[in-house]
Amino acid sequence: MDLKLFGEVFVTLLVIVDPPGMVPIFLALTGALPKRDRRKAGRQAVALAFGVIVVFALLGQTLLDYLHVDLPALQGAGGLLLILIALELLTGKTDDVSDRQATSNVALVPLGVPLLAGPGAIVATMLFVQNGENTADFVAIGAGIVAVMLVVLLVLRFSDVIVRVLRPGGIEVLTRIAGLLLAAIAVQLIADSVAAFVTQYTSQAM
């Protein structure tokens, strides 16, 4: 295995996924859930993110070409989805968590996609795979993805400690902060998407 490439993949995806920054959003969406359901949501989110990243690593460019979808469009769609979630967090209009079936809603969207397996992580992984030259490179890339997902799983797993410290009042405040952060992430995704489209069509026109 190419350890240098493994390190590059690990560091790049870790910075993009940002496990510490994921904690406030994770707690805002799952803080009122029982411990068992909260841990289950974390596992489901990580499992989905891992599956999505692997699928796009192997078939991403082919799938996007078949659907005639550019990467900036995927990025913009992720931003719009996050804005909807952010508005719910900021206004306190999130669904009653007791009505969510086995935490599947928040675990899959927005935790698994597009927060963990977002456009940044997908594009970075696709680029690593496209630049891979042999089996050792692909093993290093796969190991890097698995290592990052394990780090995320551990961070979400021990978020229970933060829940005990903050109590319900703290979780409520954290929910509003998470909504603001999520809105900022969403706006940045949309802005990057628009900039990419402008650059793309400007270069084509020239």
mmCIF file with all atom_site columns, C-alpha atoms in Angstrom:
data_model
loop_
_atom_site.group_PDB
_atom_site.id
_atom_site.type_symbol
_atom_site.label_atom_id
_atom_site.label_alt_id
_atom_site.label_comp_id
_atom_site.label_asym_id
_atom_site.label_entity_id
_atom_site.label_seq_id
_atom_site.pdbx_PDB_ins_code
_atom_site.Cartn_x
_atom_site.Cartn_y
_atom_site.Cartn_z
_atom_site.occupancy
_atom_site.B_iso_or_equiv
_atom_site.pdbx_formal_charge
_atom_site.auth_seq_id
_atom_site.auth_comp_id
_atom_site.auth_asym_id
_atom_site.auth_atom_id
_atom_site.pdbx_PDB_model_num
ATOM 1   C CA . MET A 1 1   ? 0.000   0.000  0.000   1.00 0.00 ? 1   MET A CA 1
ATOM 2   C CA . ASP A 1 2   ? 1.225   3.487  -0.854  1.00 0.00 ? 2   ASP A CA 1
ATOM 3   C CA . LEU A 1 3   ? 1.415   5.150  2.585   1.00 0.00 ? 3   LEU A CA 1
ATOM 4   C CA . LYS A 1 4   ? 1.976   8.593  1.109   1.00 0.00 ? 4   LYS A CA 1
ATOM 5   C CA . LEU A 1 5   ? -1.194  8.357  -0.949  1.00 0.00 ? 5   LEU A CA 1
ATOM 6   C CA . PHE A 1 6   ? -3.044  6.932  2.055   1.00 0.00 ? 6   PHE A CA 1
ATOM 7   C CA . GLY A 1 7   ? -2.011  9.984  4.082   1.00 0.00 ? 7   GLY A CA 1
ATOM 8   C CA . GLU A 1 8   ? -3.116  12.356 1.330   1.00 0.00 ? 8   GLU A CA 1
ATOM 9   C CA . VAL A 1 9   ? -6.530  10.700 1.033   1.00 0.00 ? 9   VAL A CA 1
ATOM 10  C CA . PHE A 1 10  ? -6.999  10.537 4.796   1.00 0.00 ? 10  PHE A CA 1
ATOM 11  C CA . VAL A 1 11  ? -6.054  14.166 5.466   1.00 0.00 ? 11  VAL A CA 1
ATOM 12  C CA . THR A 1 12  ? -7.991  15.528 2.483   1.00 0.00 ? 12  THR A CA 1
ATOM 13  C CA . LEU A 1 13  ? -11.235 13.730 3.306   1.00 0.00 ? 13  LEU A CA 1
ATOM 14  C CA . LEU A 1 14  ? -10.874 14.398 7.033   1.00 0.00 ? 14  LEU A CA 1
ATOM 15  C CA . VAL A 1 15  ? -10.613 18.127 6.407   1.00 0.00 ? 15  VAL A CA 1
ATOM 16  C CA . ILE A 1 16  ? -13.569 18.077 3.999   1.00 0.00 ? 16  ILE A CA 1
ATOM 17  C CA . VAL A 1 17  ? -15.836 15.963 6.213   1.00 0.00 ? 17  VAL A CA 1
ATOM 18  C CA . ASP A 1 18  ? -14.760 17.899 9.346   1.00 0.00 ? 18  ASP A CA 1
ATOM 19  C CA . PRO A 1 19  ? -15.906 15.507 12.139  1.00 0.00 ? 19  PRO A CA 1
ATOM 20  C CA . PRO A 1 20  ? -15.646 18.121 14.965  1.00 0.00 ? 20  PRO A CA 1
ATOM 21  C CA . GLY A 1 21  ? -17.771 20.546 12.960  1.00 0.00 ? 21  GLY A CA 1
ATOM 22  C CA . MET A 1 22  ? -20.307 17.772 12.417  1.00 0.00 ? 22  MET A CA 1
ATOM 23  C CA . VAL A 1 23  ? -20.962 17.348 16.150  1.00 0.00 ? 23  VAL A CA 1
ATOM 24  C CA . PRO A 1 24  ? -23.159 20.469 16.664  1.00 0.00 ? 24  PRO A CA 1
ATOM 25  C CA . ILE A 1 25  ? -25.348 19.559 13.682  1.00 0.00 ? 25  ILE A CA 1
ATOM 26  C CA . PHE A 1 26  ? -25.542 15.915 14.739  1.00 0.00 ? 26  PHE A CA 1
ATOM 27  C CA . LEU A 1 27  ? -26.575 16.893 18.265  1.00 0.00 ? 27  LEU A CA 1
ATOM 28  C CA . ALA A 1 28  ? -29.082 19.451 16.988  1.00 0.00 ? 28  ALA A CA 1
ATOM 29  C CA . LEU A 1 29  ? -30.819 16.757 14.947  1.00 0.00 ? 29  LEU A CA 1
ATOM 30  C CA . THR A 1 30  ? -30.527 13.863 17.398  1.00 0.00 ? 30  THR A CA 1
ATOM 31  C CA . GLY A 1 31  ? -29.978 15.424 20.832  1.00 0.00 ? 31  GLY A CA 1
ATOM 32  C CA . ALA A 1 32  ? -33.520 14.686 22.030  1.00 0.00 ? 32  ALA A CA 1
ATOM 33  C CA . LEU A 1 33  ? -33.401 11.057 20.938  1.00 0.00 ? 33  LEU A CA 1
ATOM 34  C CA . PRO A 1 34  ? -32.700 8.179  23.322  1.00 0.00 ? 34  PRO A CA 1
ATOM 35  C CA . LYS A 1 35  ? -29.034 7.170  23.491  1.00 0.00 ? 35  LYS A CA 1
ATOM 36  C CA . ARG A 1 36  ? -29.612 3.964  21.537  1.00 0.00 ? 36  ARG A CA 1
ATOM 37  C CA . ASP A 1 37  ? -31.406 5.741  18.690  1.00 0.00 ? 37  ASP A CA 1
ATOM 38  C CA . ARG A 1 38  ? -28.793 8.499  18.593  1.00 0.00 ? 38  ARG A CA 1
ATOM 39  C CA . ARG A 1 39  ? -26.003 5.948  18.236  1.00 0.00 ? 39  ARG A CA 1
ATOM 40  C CA . LYS A 1 40  ? -28.014 4.117  15.594  1.00 0.00 ? 40  LYS A CA 1
ATOM 41  C CA . ALA A 1 41  ? -28.426 7.379  13.653  1.00 0.00 ? 41  ALA A CA 1
ATOM 42  C CA . GLY A 1 42  ? -24.672 7.896  13.758  1.00 0.00 ? 42  GLY A CA 1
ATOM 43  C CA . ARG A 1 43  ? -23.983 4.403  12.446  1.00 0.00 ? 43  ARG A CA 1
ATOM 44  C CA . GLN A 1 44  ? -26.577 4.745  9.679   1.00 0.00 ? 44  GLN A CA 1
ATOM 45  C CA . ALA A 1 45  ? -25.215 8.126  8.594   1.00 0.00 ? 45  ALA A CA 1
ATOM 46  C CA . VAL A 1 46  ? -21.641 6.854  8.412   1.00 0.00 ? 46  VAL A CA 1
ATOM 47  C CA . ALA A 1 47  ? -22.687 3.669  6.588   1.00 0.00 ? 47  ALA A CA 1
ATOM 48  C CA . LEU A 1 48  ? -24.658 5.650  3.998   1.00 0.00 ? 48  LEU A CA 1
ATOM 49  C CA . ALA A 1 49  ? -21.852 8.177  3.528   1.00 0.00 ? 49  ALA A CA 1
ATOM 50  C CA . PHE A 1 50  ? -19.335 5.374  3.036   1.00 0.00 ? 50  PHE A CA 1
ATOM 51  C CA . GLY A 1 51  ? -21.573 3.657  0.486   1.00 0.00 ? 51  GLY A CA 1
ATOM 52  C CA . VAL A 1 52  ? -22.208 6.857  -1.474  1.00 0.00 ? 52  VAL A CA 1
ATOM 53  C CA . ILE A 1 53  ? -18.517 7.790  -1.573  1.00 0.00 ? 53  ILE A CA 1
ATOM 54  C CA . VAL A 1 54  ? -17.520 4.303  -2.723  1.00 0.00 ? 54  VAL A CA 1
ATOM 55  C CA . VAL A 1 55  ? -20.199 4.242  -5.437  1.00 0.00 ? 55  VAL A CA 1
ATOM 56  C CA . PHE A 1 56  ? -19.131 7.628  -6.777  1.00 0.00 ? 56  PHE A CA 1
ATOM 57  C CA . ALA A 1 57  ? -15.480 6.633  -6.561  1.00 0.00 ? 57  ALA A CA 1
ATOM 58  C CA . LEU A 1 58  ? -16.158 3.637  -8.790  1.00 0.00 ? 58  LEU A CA 1
ATOM 59  C CA . LEU A 1 59  ? -18.995 4.841  -11.015 1.00 0.00 ? 59  LEU A CA 1
ATOM 60  C CA . GLY A 1 60  ? -19.352 8.569  -10.328 1.00 0.00 ? 60  GLY A CA 1
ATOM 61  C CA . GLN A 1 61  ? -18.202 10.056 -13.608 1.00 0.00 ? 61  GLN A CA 1
ATOM 62  C CA . THR A 1 62  ? -20.040 7.422  -15.635 1.00 0.00 ? 62  THR A CA 1
ATOM 63  C CA . LEU A 1 63  ? -23.250 8.013  -13.679 1.00 0.00 ? 63  LEU A CA 1
ATOM 64  C CA . LEU A 1 64  ? -23.073 11.803 -14.016 1.00 0.00 ? 64  LEU A CA 1
ATOM 65  C CA . ASP A 1 65  ? -22.308 11.557 -17.740 1.00 0.00 ? 65  ASP A CA 1
ATOM 66  C CA . TYR A 1 66  ? -25.245 9.198  -18.252 1.00 0.00 ? 66  TYR A CA 1
ATOM 67  C CA . LEU A 1 67  ? -27.609 11.599 -16.461 1.00 0.00 ? 67  LEU A CA 1
ATOM 68  C CA . HIS A 1 68  ? -26.054 14.630 -18.205 1.00 0.00 ? 68  HIS A CA 1
ATOM 69  C CA . VAL A 1 69  ? -25.376 16.207 -14.815 1.00 0.00 ? 69  VAL A CA 1
ATOM 70  C CA . ASP A 1 70  ? -22.327 18.356 -14.087 1.00 0.00 ? 70  ASP A CA 1
ATOM 71  C CA . LEU A 1 71  ? -20.622 18.310 -10.705 1.00 0.00 ? 71  LEU A CA 1
ATOM 72  C CA . PRO A 1 72  ? -21.606 21.949 -9.980  1.00 0.00 ? 72  PRO A CA 1
ATOM 73  C CA . ALA A 1 73  ? -25.266 20.927 -10.343 1.00 0.00 ? 73  ALA A CA 1
ATOM 74  C CA . LEU A 1 74  ? -24.760 18.237 -7.716  1.00 0.00 ? 74  LEU A CA 1
ATOM 75  C CA . GLN A 1 75  ? -23.122 20.820 -5.488  1.00 0.00 ? 75  GLN A CA 1
ATOM 76  C CA . GLY A 1 76  ? -25.983 23.291 -5.926  1.00 0.00 ? 76  GLY A CA 1
ATOM 77  C CA . ALA A 1 77  ? -28.582 20.621 -5.177  1.00 0.00 ? 77  ALA A CA 1
ATOM 78  C CA . GLY A 1 78  ? -26.772 19.771 -1.952  1.00 0.00 ? 78  GLY A CA 1
ATOM 79  C CA . GLY A 1 79  ? -26.778 23.435 -0.977  1.00 0.00 ? 79  GLY A CA 1
ATOM 80  C CA . LEU A 1 80  ? -30.524 23.815 -1.558  1.00 0.00 ? 80  LEU A CA 1
ATOM 81  C CA . LEU A 1 81  ? -31.224 20.707 0.499   1.00 0.00 ? 81  LEU A CA 1
ATOM 82  C CA . LEU A 1 82  ? -29.122 22.030 3.384   1.00 0.00 ? 82  LEU A CA 1
ATOM 83  C CA . ILE A 1 83  ? -30.934 25.377 3.308   1.00 0.00 ? 83  ILE A CA 1
ATOM 84  C CA . LEU A 1 84  ? -34.245 23.609 3.956   1.00 0.00 ? 84  LEU A CA 1
ATOM 85  C CA . ILE A 1 85  ? -32.786 21.785 6.959   1.00 0.00 ? 85  ILE A CA 1
ATOM 86  C CA . ALA A 1 86  ? -31.098 24.951 8.239   1.00 0.00 ? 86  ALA A CA 1
ATOM 87  C CA . LEU A 1 87  ? -34.370 26.906 8.145   1.00 0.00 ? 87  LEU A CA 1
ATOM 88  C CA . GLU A 1 88  ? -36.064 24.217 10.221  1.00 0.00 ? 88  GLU A CA 1
ATOM 89  C CA . LEU A 1 89  ? -33.299 24.351 12.812  1.00 0.00 ? 89  LEU A CA 1
ATOM 90  C CA . LEU A 1 90  ? -33.286 28.145 12.977  1.00 0.00 ? 90  LEU A CA 1
ATOM 91  C CA . THR A 1 91  ? -37.055 28.497 13.295  1.00 0.00 ? 91  THR A CA 1
ATOM 92  C CA . GLY A 1 92  ? -37.552 25.530 15.619  1.00 0.00 ? 92  GLY A CA 1
ATOM 93  C CA . LYS A 1 93  ? -39.960 23.909 13.165  1.00 0.00 ? 93  LYS A CA 1
ATOM 94  C CA . THR A 1 94  ? -38.204 20.572 12.995  1.00 0.00 ? 94  THR A CA 1
ATOM 95  C CA . ASP A 1 95  ? -40.437 17.516 13.076  1.00 0.00 ? 95  ASP A CA 1
ATOM 96  C CA . ASP A 1 96  ? -41.096 15.894 16.405  1.00 0.00 ? 96  ASP A CA 1
ATOM 97  C CA . VAL A 1 97  ? -38.281 13.408 16.778  1.00 0.00 ? 97  VAL A CA 1
ATOM 98  C CA . SER A 1 98  ? -40.654 10.876 18.277  1.00 0.00 ? 98  SER A CA 1
ATOM 99  C CA . ASP A 1 99  ? -42.414 10.705 14.903  1.00 0.00 ? 99  ASP A CA 1
ATOM 100 C CA . ARG A 1 100 ? -39.288 9.781  13.011  1.00 0.00 ? 100 ARG A CA 1
ATOM 101 C CA . GLN A 1 101 ? -39.078 6.117  12.241  1.00 0.00 ? 101 GLN A CA 1
ATOM 102 C CA . ALA A 1 102 ? -35.944 4.692  13.842  1.00 0.00 ? 102 ALA A CA 1
ATOM 103 C CA . THR A 1 103 ? -34.068 7.971  13.213  1.00 0.00 ? 103 THR A CA 1
ATOM 104 C CA . SER A 1 104 ? -33.788 7.041  9.554   1.00 0.00 ? 104 SER A CA 1
ATOM 105 C CA . ASN A 1 105 ? -34.759 10.521 8.296   1.00 0.00 ? 105 ASN A CA 1
ATOM 106 C CA . VAL A 1 106 ? -32.015 12.517 9.996   1.00 0.00 ? 106 VAL A CA 1
ATOM 107 C CA . ALA A 1 107 ? -29.461 9.724  9.612   1.00 0.00 ? 107 ALA A CA 1
ATOM 108 C CA . LEU A 1 108 ? -29.886 9.548  5.855   1.00 0.00 ? 108 LEU A CA 1
ATOM 109 C CA . VAL A 1 109 ? -30.663 13.207 5.112   1.00 0.00 ? 109 VAL A CA 1
ATOM 110 C CA . PRO A 1 110 ? -28.912 15.490 5.884   1.00 0.00 ? 110 PRO A CA 1
ATOM 111 C CA . LEU A 1 111 ? -26.323 13.621 7.991   1.00 0.00 ? 111 LEU A CA 1
ATOM 112 C CA . GLY A 1 112 ? -25.323 10.881 5.562   1.00 0.00 ? 112 GLY A CA 1
ATOM 113 C CA . VAL A 1 113 ? -25.965 12.963 2.437   1.00 0.00 ? 113 VAL A CA 1
ATOM 114 C CA . PRO A 1 114 ? -24.998 15.719 1.811   1.00 0.00 ? 114 PRO A CA 1
ATOM 115 C CA . LEU A 1 115 ? -23.092 16.525 5.034   1.00 0.00 ? 115 LEU A CA 1
ATOM 116 C CA . LEU A 1 116 ? -20.769 13.522 5.299   1.00 0.00 ? 116 LEU A CA 1
ATOM 117 C CA . ALA A 1 117 ? -20.892 12.426 1.663   1.00 0.00 ? 117 ALA A CA 1
ATOM 118 C CA . GLY A 1 118 ? -21.129 15.881 0.175   1.00 0.00 ? 118 GLY A CA 1
ATOM 119 C CA . PRO A 1 119 ? -19.924 17.254 -3.169  1.00 0.00 ? 119 PRO A CA 1
ATOM 120 C CA . GLY A 1 120 ? -16.477 17.995 -1.743  1.00 0.00 ? 120 GLY A CA 1
ATOM 121 C CA . ALA A 1 121 ? -15.847 14.467 -0.503  1.00 0.00 ? 121 ALA A CA 1
ATOM 122 C CA . ILE A 1 122 ? -17.328 12.935 -3.662  1.00 0.00 ? 122 ILE A CA 1
ATOM 123 C CA . VAL A 1 123 ? -15.252 15.065 -6.038  1.00 0.00 ? 123 VAL A CA 1
ATOM 124 C CA . ALA A 1 124 ? -12.038 14.550 -4.048  1.00 0.00 ? 124 ALA A CA 1
ATOM 125 C CA . THR A 1 125 ? -12.526 10.774 -4.038  1.00 0.00 ? 125 THR A CA 1
ATOM 126 C CA . MET A 1 126 ? -13.296 10.681 -7.747  1.00 0.00 ? 126 MET A CA 1
ATOM 127 C CA . LEU A 1 127 ? -10.118 12.617 -8.481  1.00 0.00 ? 127 LEU A CA 1
ATOM 128 C CA . PHE A 1 128 ? -8.007  10.289 -6.347  1.00 0.00 ? 128 PHE A CA 1
ATOM 129 C CA . VAL A 1 129 ? -9.436  7.245  -8.140  1.00 0.00 ? 129 VAL A CA 1
ATOM 130 C CA . GLN A 1 130 ? -8.949  8.787  -11.580 1.00 0.00 ? 130 GLN A CA 1
ATOM 131 C CA . ASN A 1 131 ? -5.287  9.478  -10.759 1.00 0.00 ? 131 ASN A CA 1
ATOM 132 C CA . GLY A 1 132 ? -4.695  5.979  -9.356  1.00 0.00 ? 132 GLY A CA 1
ATOM 133 C CA . GLU A 1 133 ? -2.348  3.881  -11.448 1.00 0.00 ? 133 GLU A CA 1
ATOM 134 C CA . ASN A 1 134 ? -2.155  0.442  -9.837  1.00 0.00 ? 134 ASN A CA 1
ATOM 135 C CA . THR A 1 135 ? -3.628  -1.863 -7.219  1.00 0.00 ? 135 THR A CA 1
ATOM 136 C CA . ALA A 1 136 ? -1.480  -0.387 -4.436  1.00 0.00 ? 136 ALA A CA 1
ATOM 137 C CA . ASP A 1 137 ? -2.924  3.082  -5.163  1.00 0.00 ? 137 ASP A CA 1
ATOM 138 C CA . PHE A 1 138 ? -6.502  1.838  -5.059  1.00 0.00 ? 138 PHE A CA 1
ATOM 139 C CA . VAL A 1 139 ? -5.853  -0.049 -1.813  1.00 0.00 ? 139 VAL A CA 1
ATOM 140 C CA . ALA A 1 140 ? -4.433  3.136  -0.277  1.00 0.00 ? 140 ALA A CA 1
ATOM 141 C CA . ILE A 1 141 ? -7.451  5.151  -1.415  1.00 0.00 ? 141 ILE A CA 1
ATOM 142 C CA . GLY A 1 142 ? -9.871  2.572  -0.013  1.00 0.00 ? 142 GLY A CA 1
ATOM 143 C CA . ALA A 1 143 ? -7.996  2.407  3.295   1.00 0.00 ? 143 ALA A CA 1
ATOM 144 C CA . GLY A 1 144 ? -8.028  6.201  3.539   1.00 0.00 ? 144 GLY A CA 1
ATOM 145 C CA . ILE A 1 145 ? -11.800 6.333  3.049   1.00 0.00 ? 145 ILE A CA 1
ATOM 146 C CA . VAL A 1 146 ? -12.369 3.613  5.665   1.00 0.00 ? 146 VAL A CA 1
ATOM 147 C CA . ALA A 1 147 ? -10.067 5.361  8.160   1.00 0.00 ? 147 ALA A CA 1
ATOM 148 C CA . VAL A 1 148 ? -11.919 8.670  7.795   1.00 0.00 ? 148 VAL A CA 1
ATOM 149 C CA . MET A 1 149 ? -15.295 6.998  8.243   1.00 0.00 ? 149 MET A CA 1
ATOM 150 C CA . LEU A 1 150 ? -14.032 5.268  11.412  1.00 0.00 ? 150 LEU A CA 1
ATOM 151 C CA . VAL A 1 151 ? -12.916 8.627  12.823  1.00 0.00 ? 151 VAL A CA 1
ATOM 152 C CA . VAL A 1 152 ? -16.340 10.125 12.076  1.00 0.00 ? 152 VAL A CA 1
ATOM 153 C CA . LEU A 1 153 ? -18.062 7.136  13.687  1.00 0.00 ? 153 LEU A CA 1
ATOM 154 C CA . LEU A 1 154 ? -15.995 7.510  16.862  1.00 0.00 ? 154 LEU A CA 1
ATOM 155 C CA . VAL A 1 155 ? -16.691 11.256 17.063  1.00 0.00 ? 155 VAL A CA 1
ATOM 156 C CA . LEU A 1 156 ? -20.447 10.755 16.702  1.00 0.00 ? 156 LEU A CA 1
ATOM 157 C CA . ARG A 1 157 ? -20.361 7.763  19.055  1.00 0.00 ? 157 ARG A CA 1
ATOM 158 C CA . PHE A 1 158 ? -18.939 9.822  21.923  1.00 0.00 ? 158 PHE A CA 1
ATOM 159 C CA . SER A 1 159 ? -21.213 12.811 21.338  1.00 0.00 ? 159 SER A CA 1
ATOM 160 C CA . ASP A 1 160 ? -23.289 11.341 24.214  1.00 0.00 ? 160 ASP A CA 1
ATOM 161 C CA . VAL A 1 161 ? -20.842 12.988 26.601  1.00 0.00 ? 161 VAL A CA 1
ATOM 162 C CA . ILE A 1 162 ? -21.632 16.397 25.121  1.00 0.00 ? 162 ILE A CA 1
ATOM 163 C CA . VAL A 1 163 ? -25.373 15.717 25.409  1.00 0.00 ? 163 VAL A CA 1
ATOM 164 C CA . ARG A 1 164 ? -25.040 14.973 29.129  1.00 0.00 ? 164 ARG A CA 1
ATOM 165 C CA . VAL A 1 165 ? -23.092 18.189 29.698  1.00 0.00 ? 165 VAL A CA 1
ATOM 166 C CA . LEU A 1 166 ? -25.359 20.513 27.706  1.00 0.00 ? 166 LEU A CA 1
ATOM 167 C CA . ARG A 1 167 ? -28.743 19.240 28.926  1.00 0.00 ? 167 ARG A CA 1
ATOM 168 C CA . PRO A 1 168 ? -31.969 20.185 27.030  1.00 0.00 ? 168 PRO A CA 1
ATOM 169 C CA . GLY A 1 169 ? -31.416 23.941 27.306  1.00 0.00 ? 169 GLY A CA 1
ATOM 170 C CA . GLY A 1 170 ? -27.930 23.713 25.875  1.00 0.00 ? 170 GLY A CA 1
ATOM 171 C CA . ILE A 1 171 ? -29.114 21.474 23.071  1.00 0.00 ? 171 ILE A CA 1
ATOM 172 C CA . GLU A 1 172 ? -31.729 24.093 22.152  1.00 0.00 ? 172 GLU A CA 1
ATOM 173 C CA . VAL A 1 173 ? -29.062 26.795 21.901  1.00 0.00 ? 173 VAL A CA 1
ATOM 174 C CA . LEU A 1 174 ? -26.788 24.459 19.975  1.00 0.00 ? 174 LEU A CA 1
ATOM 175 C CA . THR A 1 175 ? -29.629 23.741 17.550  1.00 0.00 ? 175 THR A CA 1
ATOM 176 C CA . ARG A 1 176 ? -29.887 27.413 16.624  1.00 0.00 ? 176 ARG A CA 1
ATOM 177 C CA . ILE A 1 177 ? -26.112 27.709 16.221  1.00 0.00 ? 177 ILE A CA 1
ATOM 178 C CA . ALA A 1 178 ? -26.042 24.564 14.104  1.00 0.00 ? 178 ALA A CA 1
ATOM 179 C CA . GLY A 1 179 ? -28.813 25.993 11.916  1.00 0.00 ? 179 GLY A CA 1
ATOM 180 C CA . LEU A 1 180 ? -26.762 29.126 11.315  1.00 0.00 ? 180 LEU A CA 1
ATOM 181 C CA . LEU A 1 181 ? -23.637 27.117 10.487  1.00 0.00 ? 181 LEU A CA 1
ATOM 182 C CA . LEU A 1 182 ? -25.614 24.832 8.201   1.00 0.00 ? 182 LEU A CA 1
ATOM 183 C CA . ALA A 1 183 ? -27.101 27.832 6.382   1.00 0.00 ? 183 ALA A CA 1
ATOM 184 C CA . ALA A 1 184 ? -23.601 29.228 5.853   1.00 0.00 ? 184 ALA A CA 1
ATOM 185 C CA . ILE A 1 185 ? -22.394 25.890 4.458   1.00 0.00 ? 185 ILE A CA 1
ATOM 186 C CA . ALA A 1 186 ? -25.417 25.766 2.146   1.00 0.00 ? 186 ALA A CA 1
ATOM 187 C CA . VAL A 1 187 ? -24.847 29.290 0.824   1.00 0.00 ? 187 VAL A CA 1
ATOM 188 C CA . GLN A 1 188 ? -21.171 28.508 0.209   1.00 0.00 ? 188 GLN A CA 1
ATOM 189 C CA . LEU A 1 189 ? -22.086 25.349 -1.721  1.00 0.00 ? 189 LEU A CA 1
ATOM 190 C CA . ILE A 1 190 ? -24.531 27.265 -3.912  1.00 0.00 ? 190 ILE A CA 1
ATOM 191 C CA . ALA A 1 191 ? -22.049 30.117 -4.450  1.00 0.00 ? 191 ALA A CA 1
ATOM 192 C CA . ASP A 1 192 ? -19.325 27.647 -5.465  1.00 0.00 ? 192 ASP A CA 1
ATOM 193 C CA . SER A 1 193 ? -21.797 25.935 -7.790  1.00 0.00 ? 193 SER A CA 1
ATOM 194 C CA . VAL A 1 194 ? -22.753 29.210 -9.496  1.00 0.00 ? 194 VAL A CA 1
ATOM 195 C CA . ALA A 1 195 ? -19.098 30.233 -9.807  1.00 0.00 ? 195 ALA A CA 1
ATOM 196 C CA . ALA A 1 196 ? -18.238 26.865 -11.355 1.00 0.00 ? 196 ALA A CA 1
ATOM 197 C CA . PHE A 1 197 ? -21.060 27.191 -13.900 1.00 0.00 ? 197 PHE A CA 1
ATOM 198 C CA . VAL A 1 198 ? -20.000 30.739 -14.798 1.00 0.00 ? 198 VAL A CA 1
ATOM 199 C CA . THR A 1 199 ? -16.387 29.664 -15.251 1.00 0.00 ? 199 THR A CA 1
ATOM 200 C CA . GLN A 1 200 ? -17.424 26.623 -17.291 1.00 0.00 ? 200 GLN A CA 1
ATOM 201 C CA . TYR A 1 201 ? -19.687 28.462 -19.727 1.00 0.00 ? 201 TYR A CA 1
ATOM 202 C CA . THR A 1 202 ? -17.336 31.436 -19.995 1.00 0.00 ? 202 THR A CA 1
ATOM 203 C CA . SER A 1 203 ? -14.480 29.166 -21.010 1.00 0.00 ? 203 SER A CA 1
ATOM 204 C CA . GLN A 1 204 ? -16.746 27.403 -23.536 1.00 0.00 ? 204 GLN A CA 1
ATOM 205 C CA . ALA A 1 205 ? -17.808 30.739 -25.050 1.00 0.00 ? 205 ALA A CA 1
ATOM 206 C CA . MET A 1 206 ? -14.181 31.779 -25.487 1.00 0.00 ? 206 MET A CA 1
#
